[in-house]
Coordinates of N, CA and C in Angstrom, one line a residue:
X263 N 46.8 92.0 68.5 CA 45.9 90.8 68.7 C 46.7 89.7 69.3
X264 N 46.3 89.0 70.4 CA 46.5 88.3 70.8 C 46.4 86.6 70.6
X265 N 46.8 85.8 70.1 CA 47.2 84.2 69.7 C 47.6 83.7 70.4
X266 N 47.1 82.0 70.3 CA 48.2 81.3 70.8 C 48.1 79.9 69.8
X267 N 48.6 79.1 69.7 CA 49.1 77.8 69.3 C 47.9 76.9 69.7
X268 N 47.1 75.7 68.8 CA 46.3 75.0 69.2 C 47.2 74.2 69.8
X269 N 48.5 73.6 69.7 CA 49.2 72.0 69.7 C 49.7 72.4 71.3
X270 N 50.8 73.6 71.1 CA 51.5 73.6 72.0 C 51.5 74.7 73.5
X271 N 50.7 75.9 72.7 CA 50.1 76.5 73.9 C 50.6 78.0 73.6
X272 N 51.6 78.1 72.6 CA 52.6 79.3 72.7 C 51.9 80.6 72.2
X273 N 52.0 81.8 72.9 CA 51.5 82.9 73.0 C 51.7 83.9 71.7
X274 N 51.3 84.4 70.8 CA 51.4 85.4 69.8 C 51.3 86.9 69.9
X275 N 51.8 87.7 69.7 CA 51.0 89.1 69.5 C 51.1 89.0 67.8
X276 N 50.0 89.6 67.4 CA 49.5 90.1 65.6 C 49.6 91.1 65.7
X277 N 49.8 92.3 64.5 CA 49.0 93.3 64.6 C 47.7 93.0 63.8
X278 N 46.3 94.2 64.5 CA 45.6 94.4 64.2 C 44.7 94.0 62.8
X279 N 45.6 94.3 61.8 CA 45.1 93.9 60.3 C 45.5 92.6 59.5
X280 N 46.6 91.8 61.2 CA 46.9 90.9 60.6 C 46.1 89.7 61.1
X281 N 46.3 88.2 60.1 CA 45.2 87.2 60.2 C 45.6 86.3 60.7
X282 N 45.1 84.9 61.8 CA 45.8 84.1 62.2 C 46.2 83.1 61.4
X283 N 45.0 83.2 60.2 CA 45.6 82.4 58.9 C 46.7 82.4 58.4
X284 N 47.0 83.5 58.7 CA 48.2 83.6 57.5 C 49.5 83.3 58.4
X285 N 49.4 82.6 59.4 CA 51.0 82.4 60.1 C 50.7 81.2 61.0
X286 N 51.7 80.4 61.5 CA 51.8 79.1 62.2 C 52.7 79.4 63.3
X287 N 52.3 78.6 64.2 CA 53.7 78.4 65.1 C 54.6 77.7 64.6
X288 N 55.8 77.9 65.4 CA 57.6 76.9 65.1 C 57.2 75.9 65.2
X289 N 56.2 75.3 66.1 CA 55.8 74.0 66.5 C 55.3 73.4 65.1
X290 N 54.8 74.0 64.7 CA 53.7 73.5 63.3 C 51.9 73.9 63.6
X291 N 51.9 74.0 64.6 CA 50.4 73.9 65.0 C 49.7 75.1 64.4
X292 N 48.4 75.3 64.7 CA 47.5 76.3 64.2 C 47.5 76.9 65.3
X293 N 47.4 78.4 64.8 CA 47.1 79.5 65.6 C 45.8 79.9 65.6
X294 N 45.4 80.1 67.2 CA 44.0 80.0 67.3 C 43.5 81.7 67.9
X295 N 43.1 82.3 68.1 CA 42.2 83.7 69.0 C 41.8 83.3 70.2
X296 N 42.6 83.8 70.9 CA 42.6 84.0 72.6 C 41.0 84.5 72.6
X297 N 40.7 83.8 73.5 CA 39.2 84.1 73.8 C 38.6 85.3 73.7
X298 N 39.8 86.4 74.4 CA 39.4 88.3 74.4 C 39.4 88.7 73.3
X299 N 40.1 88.1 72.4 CA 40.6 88.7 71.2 C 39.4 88.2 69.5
X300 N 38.7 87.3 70.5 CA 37.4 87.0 69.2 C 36.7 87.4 68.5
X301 N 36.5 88.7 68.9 CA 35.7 89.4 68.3 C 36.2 90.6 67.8
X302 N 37.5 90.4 67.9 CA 38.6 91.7 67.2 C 39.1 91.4 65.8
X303 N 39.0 89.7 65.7 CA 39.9 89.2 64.5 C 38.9 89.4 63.3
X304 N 39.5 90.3 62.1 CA 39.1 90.2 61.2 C 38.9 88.8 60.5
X305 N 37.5 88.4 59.6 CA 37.2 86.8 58.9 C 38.5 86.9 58.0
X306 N 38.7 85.3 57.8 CA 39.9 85.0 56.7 C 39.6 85.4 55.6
X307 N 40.8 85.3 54.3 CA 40.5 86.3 53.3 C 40.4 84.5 52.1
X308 N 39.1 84.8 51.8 CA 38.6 83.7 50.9 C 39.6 83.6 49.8
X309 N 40.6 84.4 49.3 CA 41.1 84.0 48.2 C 42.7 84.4 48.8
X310 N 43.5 83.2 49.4 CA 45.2 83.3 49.9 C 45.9 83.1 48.5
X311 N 46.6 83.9 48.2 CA 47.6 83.5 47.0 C 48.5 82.5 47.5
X312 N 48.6 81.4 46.4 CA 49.3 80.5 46.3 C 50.9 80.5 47.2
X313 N 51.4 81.4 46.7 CA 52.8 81.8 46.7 C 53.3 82.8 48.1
X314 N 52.3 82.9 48.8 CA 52.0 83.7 49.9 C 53.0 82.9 50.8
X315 N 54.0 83.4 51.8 CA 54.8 82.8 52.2 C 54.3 82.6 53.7
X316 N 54.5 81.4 54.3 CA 53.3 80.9 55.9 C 54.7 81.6 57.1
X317 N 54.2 82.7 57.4 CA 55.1 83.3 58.7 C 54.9 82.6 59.8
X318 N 56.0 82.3 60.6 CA 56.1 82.3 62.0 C 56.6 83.9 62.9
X319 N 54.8 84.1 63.4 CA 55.3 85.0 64.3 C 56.2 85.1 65.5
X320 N 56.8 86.0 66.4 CA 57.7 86.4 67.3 C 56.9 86.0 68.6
X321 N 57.4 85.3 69.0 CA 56.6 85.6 71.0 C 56.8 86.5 71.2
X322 N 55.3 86.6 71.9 CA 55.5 87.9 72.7 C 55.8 87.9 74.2
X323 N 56.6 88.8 74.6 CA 57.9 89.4 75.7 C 56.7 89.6 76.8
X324 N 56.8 89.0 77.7 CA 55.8 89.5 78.8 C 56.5 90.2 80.4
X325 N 55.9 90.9 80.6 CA 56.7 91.7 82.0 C 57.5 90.5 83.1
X326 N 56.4 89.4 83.0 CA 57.3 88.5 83.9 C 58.9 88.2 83.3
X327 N 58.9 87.6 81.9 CA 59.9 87.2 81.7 C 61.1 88.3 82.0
X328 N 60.6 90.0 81.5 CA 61.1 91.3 82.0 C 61.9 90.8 83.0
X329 N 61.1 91.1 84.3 CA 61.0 90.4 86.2 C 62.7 89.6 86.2
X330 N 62.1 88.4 85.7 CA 63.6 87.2 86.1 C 64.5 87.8 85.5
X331 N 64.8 88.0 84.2 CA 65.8 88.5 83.6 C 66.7 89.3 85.1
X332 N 66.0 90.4 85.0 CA 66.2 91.5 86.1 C 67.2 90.8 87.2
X333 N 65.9 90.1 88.2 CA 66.2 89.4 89.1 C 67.4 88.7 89.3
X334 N 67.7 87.5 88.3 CA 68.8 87.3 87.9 C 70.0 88.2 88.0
X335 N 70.0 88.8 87.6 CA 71.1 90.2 86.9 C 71.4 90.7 88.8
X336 N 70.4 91.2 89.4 CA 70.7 91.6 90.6 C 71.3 90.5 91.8
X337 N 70.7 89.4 91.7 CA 71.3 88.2 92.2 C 73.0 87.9 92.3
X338 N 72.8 88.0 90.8 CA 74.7 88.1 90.5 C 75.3 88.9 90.6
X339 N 75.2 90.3 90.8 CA 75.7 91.5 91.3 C 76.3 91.4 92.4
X340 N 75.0 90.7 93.5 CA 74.9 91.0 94.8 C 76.0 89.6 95.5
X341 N 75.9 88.5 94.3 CA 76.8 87.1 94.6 C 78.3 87.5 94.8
X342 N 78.5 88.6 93.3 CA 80.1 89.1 93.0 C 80.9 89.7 94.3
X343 N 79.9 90.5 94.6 CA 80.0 91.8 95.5 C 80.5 91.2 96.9
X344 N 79.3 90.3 97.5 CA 79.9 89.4 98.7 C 81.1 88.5 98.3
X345 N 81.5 88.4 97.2 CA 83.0 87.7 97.0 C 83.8 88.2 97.4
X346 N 83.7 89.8 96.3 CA 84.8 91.0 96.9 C 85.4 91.3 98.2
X347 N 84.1 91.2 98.8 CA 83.9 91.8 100.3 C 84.8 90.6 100.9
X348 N 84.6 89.4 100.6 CA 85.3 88.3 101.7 C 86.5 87.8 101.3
X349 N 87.3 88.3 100.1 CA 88.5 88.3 99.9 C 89.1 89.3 100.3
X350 N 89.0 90.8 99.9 CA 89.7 91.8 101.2 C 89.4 92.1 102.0
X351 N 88.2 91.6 103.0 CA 88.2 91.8 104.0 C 89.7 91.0 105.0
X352 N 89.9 90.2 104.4 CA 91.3 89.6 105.3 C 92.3 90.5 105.5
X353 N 92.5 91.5 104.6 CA 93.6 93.0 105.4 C 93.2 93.4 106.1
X354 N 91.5 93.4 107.1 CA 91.1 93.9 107.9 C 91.5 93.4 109.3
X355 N 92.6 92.0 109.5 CA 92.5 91.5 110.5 C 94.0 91.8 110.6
X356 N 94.1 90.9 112.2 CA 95.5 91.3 112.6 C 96.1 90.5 112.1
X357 N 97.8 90.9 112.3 CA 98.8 90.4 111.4 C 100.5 90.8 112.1
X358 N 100.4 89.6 113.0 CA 101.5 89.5 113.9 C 102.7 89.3 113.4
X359 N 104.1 89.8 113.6 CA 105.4 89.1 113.1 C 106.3 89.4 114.1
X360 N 106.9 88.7 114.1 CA 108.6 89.2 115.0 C 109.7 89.9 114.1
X361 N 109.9 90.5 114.8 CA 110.4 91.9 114.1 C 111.8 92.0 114.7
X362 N 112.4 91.4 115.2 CA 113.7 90.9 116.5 C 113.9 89.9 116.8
X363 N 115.2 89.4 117.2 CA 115.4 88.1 117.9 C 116.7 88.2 117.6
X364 N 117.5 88.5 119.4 CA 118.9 88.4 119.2 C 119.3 87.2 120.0
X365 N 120.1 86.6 119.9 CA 121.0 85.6 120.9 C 122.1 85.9 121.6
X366 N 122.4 85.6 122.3 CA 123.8 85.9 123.5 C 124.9 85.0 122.3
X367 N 126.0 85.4 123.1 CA 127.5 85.0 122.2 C 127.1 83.3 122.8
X368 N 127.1 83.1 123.8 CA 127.0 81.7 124.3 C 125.6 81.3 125.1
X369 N 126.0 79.9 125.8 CA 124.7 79.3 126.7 C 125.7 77.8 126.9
X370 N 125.3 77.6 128.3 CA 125.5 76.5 128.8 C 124.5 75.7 129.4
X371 N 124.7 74.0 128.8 CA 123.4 72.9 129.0 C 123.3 73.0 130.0
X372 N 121.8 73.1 130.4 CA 121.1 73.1 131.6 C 120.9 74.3 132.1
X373 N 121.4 75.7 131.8 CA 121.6 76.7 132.4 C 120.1 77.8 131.7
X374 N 120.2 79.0 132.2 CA 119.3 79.8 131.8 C 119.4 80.5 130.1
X375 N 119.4 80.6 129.8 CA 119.1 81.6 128.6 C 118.1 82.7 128.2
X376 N 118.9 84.2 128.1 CA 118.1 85.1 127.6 C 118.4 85.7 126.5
X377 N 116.6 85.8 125.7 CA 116.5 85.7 124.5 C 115.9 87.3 124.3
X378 N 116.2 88.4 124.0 CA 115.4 89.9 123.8 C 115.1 89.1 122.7
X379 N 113.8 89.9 122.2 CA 112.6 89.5 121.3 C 111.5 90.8 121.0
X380 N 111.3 91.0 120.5 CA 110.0 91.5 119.6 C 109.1 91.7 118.4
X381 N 107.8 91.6 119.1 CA 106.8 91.1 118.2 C 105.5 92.4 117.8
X382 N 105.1 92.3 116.8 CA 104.5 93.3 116.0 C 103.0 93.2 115.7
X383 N 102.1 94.0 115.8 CA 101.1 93.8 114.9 C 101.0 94.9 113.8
X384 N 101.3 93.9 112.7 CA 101.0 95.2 111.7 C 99.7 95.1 111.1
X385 N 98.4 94.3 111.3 CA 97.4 94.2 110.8 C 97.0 95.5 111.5
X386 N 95.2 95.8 111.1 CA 94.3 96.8 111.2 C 93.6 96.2 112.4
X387 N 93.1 95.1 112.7 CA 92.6 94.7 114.0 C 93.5 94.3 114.8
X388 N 92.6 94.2 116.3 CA 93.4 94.0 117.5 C 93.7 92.6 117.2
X389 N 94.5 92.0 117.8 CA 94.7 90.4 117.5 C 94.3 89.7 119.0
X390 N 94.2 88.6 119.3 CA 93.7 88.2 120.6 C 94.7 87.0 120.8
X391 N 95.0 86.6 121.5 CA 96.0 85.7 122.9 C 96.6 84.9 122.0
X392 N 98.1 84.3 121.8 CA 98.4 83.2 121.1 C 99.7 82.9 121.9
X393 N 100.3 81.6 121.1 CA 101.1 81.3 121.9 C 102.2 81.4 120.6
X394 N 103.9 81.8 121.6 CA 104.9 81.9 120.8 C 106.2 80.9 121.2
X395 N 106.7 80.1 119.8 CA 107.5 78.9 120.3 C 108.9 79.3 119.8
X396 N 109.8 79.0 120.8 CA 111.3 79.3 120.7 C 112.0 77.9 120.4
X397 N 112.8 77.7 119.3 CA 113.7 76.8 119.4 C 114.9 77.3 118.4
X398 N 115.9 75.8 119.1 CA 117.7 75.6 118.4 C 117.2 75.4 117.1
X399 N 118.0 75.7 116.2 CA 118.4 74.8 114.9 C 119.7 74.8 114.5
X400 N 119.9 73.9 113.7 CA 121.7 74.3 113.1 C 121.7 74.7 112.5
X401 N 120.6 74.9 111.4 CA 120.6 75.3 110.1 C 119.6 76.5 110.0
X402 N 119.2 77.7 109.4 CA 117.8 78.0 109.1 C 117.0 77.7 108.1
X403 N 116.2 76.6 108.8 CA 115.5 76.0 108.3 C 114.7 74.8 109.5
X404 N 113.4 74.8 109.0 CA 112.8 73.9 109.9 C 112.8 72.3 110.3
X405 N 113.8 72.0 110.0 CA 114.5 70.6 110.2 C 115.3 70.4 111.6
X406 N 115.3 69.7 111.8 CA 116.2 69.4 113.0 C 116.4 70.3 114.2
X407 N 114.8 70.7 114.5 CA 114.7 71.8 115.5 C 114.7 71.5 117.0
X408 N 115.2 71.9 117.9 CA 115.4 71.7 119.0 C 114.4 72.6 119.7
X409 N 112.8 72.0 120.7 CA 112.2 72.7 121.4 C 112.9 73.7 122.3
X410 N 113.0 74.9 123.1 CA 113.2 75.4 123.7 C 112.1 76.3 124.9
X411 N 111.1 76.3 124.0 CA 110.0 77.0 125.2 C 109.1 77.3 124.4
X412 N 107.7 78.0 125.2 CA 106.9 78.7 124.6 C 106.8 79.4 125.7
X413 N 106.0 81.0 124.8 CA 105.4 81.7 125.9 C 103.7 82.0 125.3
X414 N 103.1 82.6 126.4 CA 102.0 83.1 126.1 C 101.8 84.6 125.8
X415 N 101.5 85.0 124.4 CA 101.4 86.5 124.2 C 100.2 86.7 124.3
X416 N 100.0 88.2 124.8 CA 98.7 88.7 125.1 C 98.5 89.7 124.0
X417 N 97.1 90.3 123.8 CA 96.6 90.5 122.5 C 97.3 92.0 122.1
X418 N 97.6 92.4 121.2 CA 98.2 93.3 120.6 C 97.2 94.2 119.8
X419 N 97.2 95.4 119.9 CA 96.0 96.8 118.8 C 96.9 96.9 117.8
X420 N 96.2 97.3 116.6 CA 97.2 98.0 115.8 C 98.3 98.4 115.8
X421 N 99.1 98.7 115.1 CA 100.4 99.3 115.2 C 101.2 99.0 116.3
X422 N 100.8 98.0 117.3 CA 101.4 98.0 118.3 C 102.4 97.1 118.4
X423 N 103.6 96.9 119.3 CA 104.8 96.1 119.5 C 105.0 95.8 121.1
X424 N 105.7 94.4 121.4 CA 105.9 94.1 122.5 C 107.4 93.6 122.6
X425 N 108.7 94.8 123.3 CA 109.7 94.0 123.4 C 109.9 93.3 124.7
X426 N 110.5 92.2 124.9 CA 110.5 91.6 126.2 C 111.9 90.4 125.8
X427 N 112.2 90.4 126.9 CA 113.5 89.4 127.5 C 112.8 88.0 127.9
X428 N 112.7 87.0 127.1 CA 112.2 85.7 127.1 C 113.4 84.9 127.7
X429 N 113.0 84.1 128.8 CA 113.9 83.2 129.5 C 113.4 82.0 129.5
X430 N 114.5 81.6 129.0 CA 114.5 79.4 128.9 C 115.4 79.0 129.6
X431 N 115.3 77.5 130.1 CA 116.5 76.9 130.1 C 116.9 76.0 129.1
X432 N 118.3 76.0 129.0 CA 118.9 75.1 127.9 C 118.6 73.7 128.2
X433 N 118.2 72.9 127.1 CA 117.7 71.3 127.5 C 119.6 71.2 127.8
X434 N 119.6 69.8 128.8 CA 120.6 69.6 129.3 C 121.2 68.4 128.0
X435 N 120.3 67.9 127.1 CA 121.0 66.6 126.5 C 121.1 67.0 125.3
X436 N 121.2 68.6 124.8 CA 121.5 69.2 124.0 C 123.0 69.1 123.4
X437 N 123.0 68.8 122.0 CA 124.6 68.5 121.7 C 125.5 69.7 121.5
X438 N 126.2 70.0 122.2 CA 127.2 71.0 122.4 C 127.4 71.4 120.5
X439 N 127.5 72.9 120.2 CA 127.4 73.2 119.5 C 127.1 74.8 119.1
X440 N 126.9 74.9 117.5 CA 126.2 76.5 116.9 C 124.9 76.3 116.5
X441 N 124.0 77.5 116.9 CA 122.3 77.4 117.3 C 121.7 78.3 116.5
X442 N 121.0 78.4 115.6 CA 120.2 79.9 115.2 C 119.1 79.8 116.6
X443 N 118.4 80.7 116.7 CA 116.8 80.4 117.6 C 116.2 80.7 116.4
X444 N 115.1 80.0 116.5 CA 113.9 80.4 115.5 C 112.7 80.7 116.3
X445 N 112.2 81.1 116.0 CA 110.6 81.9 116.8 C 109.6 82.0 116.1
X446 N 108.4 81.2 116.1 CA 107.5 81.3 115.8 C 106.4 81.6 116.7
X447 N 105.6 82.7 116.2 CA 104.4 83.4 116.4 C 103.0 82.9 116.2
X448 N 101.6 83.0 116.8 CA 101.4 82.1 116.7 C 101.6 81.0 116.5
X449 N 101.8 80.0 116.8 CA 102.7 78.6 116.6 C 101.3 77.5 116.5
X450 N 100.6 77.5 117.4 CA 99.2 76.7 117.2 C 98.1 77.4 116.4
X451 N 98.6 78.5 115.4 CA 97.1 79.4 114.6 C 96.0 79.0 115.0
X452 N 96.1 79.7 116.3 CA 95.0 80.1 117.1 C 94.1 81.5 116.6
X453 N 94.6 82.3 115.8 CA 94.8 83.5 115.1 C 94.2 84.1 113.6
X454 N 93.0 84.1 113.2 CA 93.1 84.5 111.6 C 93.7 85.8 111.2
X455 N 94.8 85.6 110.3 CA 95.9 86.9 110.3 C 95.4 87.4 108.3
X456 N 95.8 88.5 108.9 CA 95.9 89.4 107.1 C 96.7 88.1 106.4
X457 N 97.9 88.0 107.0 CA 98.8 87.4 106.4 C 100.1 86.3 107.4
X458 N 99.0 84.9 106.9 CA 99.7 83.7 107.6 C 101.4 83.1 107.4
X459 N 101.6 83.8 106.3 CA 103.5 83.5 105.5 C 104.4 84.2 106.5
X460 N 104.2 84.9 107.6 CA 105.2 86.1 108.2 C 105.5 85.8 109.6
X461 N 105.0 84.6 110.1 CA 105.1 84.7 111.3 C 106.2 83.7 112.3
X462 N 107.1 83.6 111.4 CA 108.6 82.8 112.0 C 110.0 84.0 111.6
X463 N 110.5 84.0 112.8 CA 111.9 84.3 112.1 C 112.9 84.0 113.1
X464 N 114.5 83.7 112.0 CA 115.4 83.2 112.4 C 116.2 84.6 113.1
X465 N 117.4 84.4 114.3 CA 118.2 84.8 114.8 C 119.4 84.7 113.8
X466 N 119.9 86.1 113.4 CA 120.8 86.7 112.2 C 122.7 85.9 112.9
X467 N 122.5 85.9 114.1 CA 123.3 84.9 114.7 C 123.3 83.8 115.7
X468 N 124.5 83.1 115.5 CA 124.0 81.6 116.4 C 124.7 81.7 117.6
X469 N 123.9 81.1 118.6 CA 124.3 80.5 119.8 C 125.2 79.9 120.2
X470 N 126.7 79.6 120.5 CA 127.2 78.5 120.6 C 127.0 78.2 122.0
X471 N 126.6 76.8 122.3 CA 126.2 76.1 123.8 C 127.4 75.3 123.8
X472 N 127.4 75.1 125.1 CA 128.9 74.7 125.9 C 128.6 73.7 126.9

């Protein structure tokens, strides 16, 4: 049997043998016979014992509320899932490093310098055009770095490697001295890489310029 609440509006199910008399809403209000259900409700029982305790029935669960529940539930599945997806999707891209970088025993200011070099993709995608920057340092470390050049690298497939003989000239007002080269790959992250931490490395020996 179907109820609802005179005050507040709220829905009941009864069973059958049961009376609207004998139970209230939470609200406090009286429970009344849904229009369909009028002629189903048994009359009230002329003699309620005293001691008869006043029930608050249960709402009743309707398919909509079923629905959202649901809804909800798939919503957040589908929210989690695109998280997953856009966190490792970034091992799907390329992931450039230099993998080499030797120096000559010397170099003289103003003069040419050749630098062998190679560079790597160890990501899963192709990577596309970036630029690679060569410089002095005294130390390794990115302090007190002395420009030396850039070049333009062209796009790299998987697994693929490029060695090549990079040529600079030595700046002329360079202070005579010992040089690591440092090399950085993409240098302007022009690039979304697997992994942005990998893409500098020092020469295992220095330069001395004259």
């Amino acid at each position: 049997m179907d109820v609802k609440c005179s005050q507040c509006g709220e829905e009941y199910q009864l069973k059958p043998d049961e009376n609207p008399s004998n139970f209230q809403c939470k609200c406090g209000g009286e429970l009344i016979i849904k229009p369909d259900e009028a002629t189903n409700i048994p009359k009230p029982s002329k003699h309620t014992p005293n001691n008869q305790e006043t029930k608050t029935p249960e709402p009743s669960k309707s398919i909509f509320d079923d629905w959202k529940k649901q809804y909800m539930i798939v919503i957040a599945v589908v929210f989690l899932v695109f998280i997953i997806i856009a966190v490792d999707s970034a091992v799907f891209f390329g992931d450039l490093v230099v993998t080499n970088v030797t120096t000559p025993s010397t170099a003289v200011n103003g003069q040419e310098i050749i630098i062998p070099n190679t560079i790597k993709n160890n990501g899963i995608l192709p990577t596309d055009d970036c630029n690679v920057t060569f410089q002095f340092t005294p130390e390794k470390n990115p302090e007190n770095v002395i420009f030396l050049g850039k070049i333009r690298l062209s796009e790299l497939f998987s697994g693929d490697n490029i060695t090549q003989n990079t040529t600079f000239t030595v700046p002329a007002n360079i202070t005579p001295g010992k040089y690591y080269i440092r090399v950085i790959v993409d240098s302007n992250k022009e690039i979304y890489e697997a992994n942005e931490n990998n893409n500098e490395i020092y020469s295992s020996t220095q330069v001395n310029i004259i």
